[in-house]
mmCIF file of C-alpha atoms in Angstrom:
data_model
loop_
_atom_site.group_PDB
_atom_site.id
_atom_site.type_symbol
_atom_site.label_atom_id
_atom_site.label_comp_id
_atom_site.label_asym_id
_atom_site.label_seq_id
_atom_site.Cartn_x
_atom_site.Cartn_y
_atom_site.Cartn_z
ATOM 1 C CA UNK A 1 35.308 17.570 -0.681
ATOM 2 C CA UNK A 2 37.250 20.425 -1.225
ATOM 3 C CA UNK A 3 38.368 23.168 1.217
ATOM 4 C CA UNK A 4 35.854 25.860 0.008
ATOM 5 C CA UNK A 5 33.343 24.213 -0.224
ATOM 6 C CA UNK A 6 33.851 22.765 3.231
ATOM 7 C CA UNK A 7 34.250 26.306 4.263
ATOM 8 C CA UNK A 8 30.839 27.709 3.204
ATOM 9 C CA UNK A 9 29.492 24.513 4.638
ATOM 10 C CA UNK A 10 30.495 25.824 7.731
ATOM 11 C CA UNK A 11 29.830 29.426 7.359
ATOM 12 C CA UNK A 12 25.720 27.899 6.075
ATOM 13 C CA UNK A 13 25.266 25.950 9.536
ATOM 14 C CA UNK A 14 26.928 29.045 11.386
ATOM 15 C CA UNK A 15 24.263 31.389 10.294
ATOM 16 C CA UNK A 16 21.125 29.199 10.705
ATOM 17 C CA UNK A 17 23.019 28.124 14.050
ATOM 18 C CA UNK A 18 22.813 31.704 14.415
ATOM 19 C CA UNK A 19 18.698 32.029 13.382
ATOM 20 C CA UNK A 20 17.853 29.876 15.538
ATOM 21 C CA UNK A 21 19.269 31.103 18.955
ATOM 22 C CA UNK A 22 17.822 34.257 17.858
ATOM 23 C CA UNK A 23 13.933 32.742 17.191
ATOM 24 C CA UNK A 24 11.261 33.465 19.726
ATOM 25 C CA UNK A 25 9.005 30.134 20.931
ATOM 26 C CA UNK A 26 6.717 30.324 18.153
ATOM 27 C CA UNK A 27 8.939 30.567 15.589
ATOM 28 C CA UNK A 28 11.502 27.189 16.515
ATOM 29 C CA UNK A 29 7.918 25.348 17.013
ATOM 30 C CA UNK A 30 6.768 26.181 13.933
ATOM 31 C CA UNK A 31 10.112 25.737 11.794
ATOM 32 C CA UNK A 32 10.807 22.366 14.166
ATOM 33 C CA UNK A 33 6.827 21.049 13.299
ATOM 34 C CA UNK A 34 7.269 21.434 9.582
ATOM 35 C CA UNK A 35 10.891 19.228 9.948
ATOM 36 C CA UNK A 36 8.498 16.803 11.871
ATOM 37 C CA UNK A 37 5.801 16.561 9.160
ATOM 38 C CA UNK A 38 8.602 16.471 6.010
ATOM 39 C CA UNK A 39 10.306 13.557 8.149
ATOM 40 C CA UNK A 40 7.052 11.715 8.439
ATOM 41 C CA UNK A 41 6.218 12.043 5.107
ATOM 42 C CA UNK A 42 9.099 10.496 4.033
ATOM 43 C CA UNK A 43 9.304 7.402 6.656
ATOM 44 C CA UNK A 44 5.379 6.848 5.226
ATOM 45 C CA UNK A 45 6.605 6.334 2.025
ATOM 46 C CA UNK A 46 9.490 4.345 2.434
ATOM 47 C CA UNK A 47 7.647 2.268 4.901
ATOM 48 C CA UNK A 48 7.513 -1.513 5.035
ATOM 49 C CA UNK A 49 3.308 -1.090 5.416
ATOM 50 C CA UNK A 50 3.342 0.965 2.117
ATOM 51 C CA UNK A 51 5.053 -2.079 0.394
ATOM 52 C CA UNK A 52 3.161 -4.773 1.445
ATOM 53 C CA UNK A 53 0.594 -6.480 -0.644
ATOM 54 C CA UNK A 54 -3.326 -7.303 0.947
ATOM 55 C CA UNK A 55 -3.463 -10.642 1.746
ATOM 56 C CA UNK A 56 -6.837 -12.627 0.813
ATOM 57 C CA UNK A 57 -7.596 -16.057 2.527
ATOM 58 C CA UNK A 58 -10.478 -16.734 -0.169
ATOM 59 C CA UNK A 59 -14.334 -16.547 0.184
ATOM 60 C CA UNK A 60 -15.626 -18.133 3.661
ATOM 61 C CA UNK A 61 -16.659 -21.497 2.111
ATOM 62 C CA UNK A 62 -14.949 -23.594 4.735
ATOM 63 C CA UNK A 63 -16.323 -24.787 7.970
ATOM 64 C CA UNK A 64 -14.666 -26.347 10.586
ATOM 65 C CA UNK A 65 -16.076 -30.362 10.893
ATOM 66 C CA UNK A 66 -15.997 -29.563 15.084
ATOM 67 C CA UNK A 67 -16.758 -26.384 16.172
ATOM 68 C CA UNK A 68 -18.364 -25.130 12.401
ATOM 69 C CA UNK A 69 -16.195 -21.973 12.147
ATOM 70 C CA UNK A 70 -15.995 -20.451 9.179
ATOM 71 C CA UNK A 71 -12.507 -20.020 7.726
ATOM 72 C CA UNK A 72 -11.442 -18.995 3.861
ATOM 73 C CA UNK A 73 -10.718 -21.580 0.749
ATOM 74 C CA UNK A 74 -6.610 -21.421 1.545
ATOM 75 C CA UNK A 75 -6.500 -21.343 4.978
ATOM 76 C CA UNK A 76 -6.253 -25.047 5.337
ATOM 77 C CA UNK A 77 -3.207 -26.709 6.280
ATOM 78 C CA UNK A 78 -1.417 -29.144 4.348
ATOM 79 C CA UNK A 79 -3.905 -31.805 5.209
ATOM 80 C CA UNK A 80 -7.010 -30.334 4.271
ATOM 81 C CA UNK A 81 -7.651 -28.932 7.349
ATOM 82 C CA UNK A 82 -8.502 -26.000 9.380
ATOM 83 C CA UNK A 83 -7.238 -26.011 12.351
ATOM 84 C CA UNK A 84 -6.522 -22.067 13.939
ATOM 85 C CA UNK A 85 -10.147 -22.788 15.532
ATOM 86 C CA UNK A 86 -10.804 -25.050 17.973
ATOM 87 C CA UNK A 87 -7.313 -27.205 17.042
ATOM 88 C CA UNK A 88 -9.270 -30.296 16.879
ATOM 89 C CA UNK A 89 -12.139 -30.001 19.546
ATOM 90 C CA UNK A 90 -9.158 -29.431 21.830
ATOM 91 C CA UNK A 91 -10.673 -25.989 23.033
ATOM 92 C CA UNK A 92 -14.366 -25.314 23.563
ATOM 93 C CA UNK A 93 -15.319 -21.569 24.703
ATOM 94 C CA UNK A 94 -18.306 -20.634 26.249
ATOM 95 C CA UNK A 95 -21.648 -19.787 24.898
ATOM 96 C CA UNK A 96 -21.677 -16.143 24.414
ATOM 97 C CA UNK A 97 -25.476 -14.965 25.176
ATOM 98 C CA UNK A 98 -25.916 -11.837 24.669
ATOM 99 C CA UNK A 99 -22.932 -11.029 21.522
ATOM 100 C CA UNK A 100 -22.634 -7.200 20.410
ATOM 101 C CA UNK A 101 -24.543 -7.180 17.532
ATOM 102 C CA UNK A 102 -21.628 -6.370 14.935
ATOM 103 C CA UNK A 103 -20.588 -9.601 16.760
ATOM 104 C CA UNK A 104 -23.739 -11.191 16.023
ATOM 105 C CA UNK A 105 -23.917 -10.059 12.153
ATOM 106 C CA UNK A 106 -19.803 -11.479 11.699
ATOM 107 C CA UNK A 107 -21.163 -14.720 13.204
ATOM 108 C CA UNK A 108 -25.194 -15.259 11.926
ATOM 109 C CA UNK A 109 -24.298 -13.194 8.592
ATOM 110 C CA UNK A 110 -24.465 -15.714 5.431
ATOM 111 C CA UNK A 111 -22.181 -13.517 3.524
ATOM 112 C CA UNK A 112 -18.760 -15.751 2.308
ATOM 113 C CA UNK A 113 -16.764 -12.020 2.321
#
């Protein structure tokens, strides 16, 4: 970098070194929230989320041969089976009586989405 242009590098963060001290309240929370929002803009889109890809397991055609869970076409593991649920009749949960009904609709529902 050469010397001038060092020099009115300096003489550009002097002055708004300068603006600053000399901004009431309002005025350093406005100019400091728009720095906010322009730096979350930019971490949004260079983001790993904004990158990744959706993920589909398949339609719900599978049931588990224990505890009849439902589970999606390649969610099996490499023997056929799905296993995330009750790992074999290994766990058994309770009964739940009375389920919320969105609860109720996920479980009753014979949707395969």
């Amino acid at each position: 970098m050469s010397l001038s242009r060092a020099v009115s590098i300096i003489n550009r963060n002097c002055r708004k070194r300068e603006n600053r001290s000399n901004e009431i309240v309002e005025e350093s929370f406005l100019r400091r929230s728009n720095r906010n929002e322009q730096n979350r803009a930019k971490r949004f889109g260079e983001s790993e989320v904004s990158r990744l890809q959706e993920h589909g397991c398949g339609t719900l055609t599978g049931l588990c041969f224990f505890c009849l869970a439902r589970f999606g076409e390649r969610e099996v593991n490499s023997s056929g089976k799905y296993t995330k649920c009750c790992h074999d009749k290994k766990i058994i949960l309770p009964e739940i009586l009375n389920p919320p009904e969105i609860l109720k609709d996920l479980l009753t529902s014979d949707s395969f989405e």
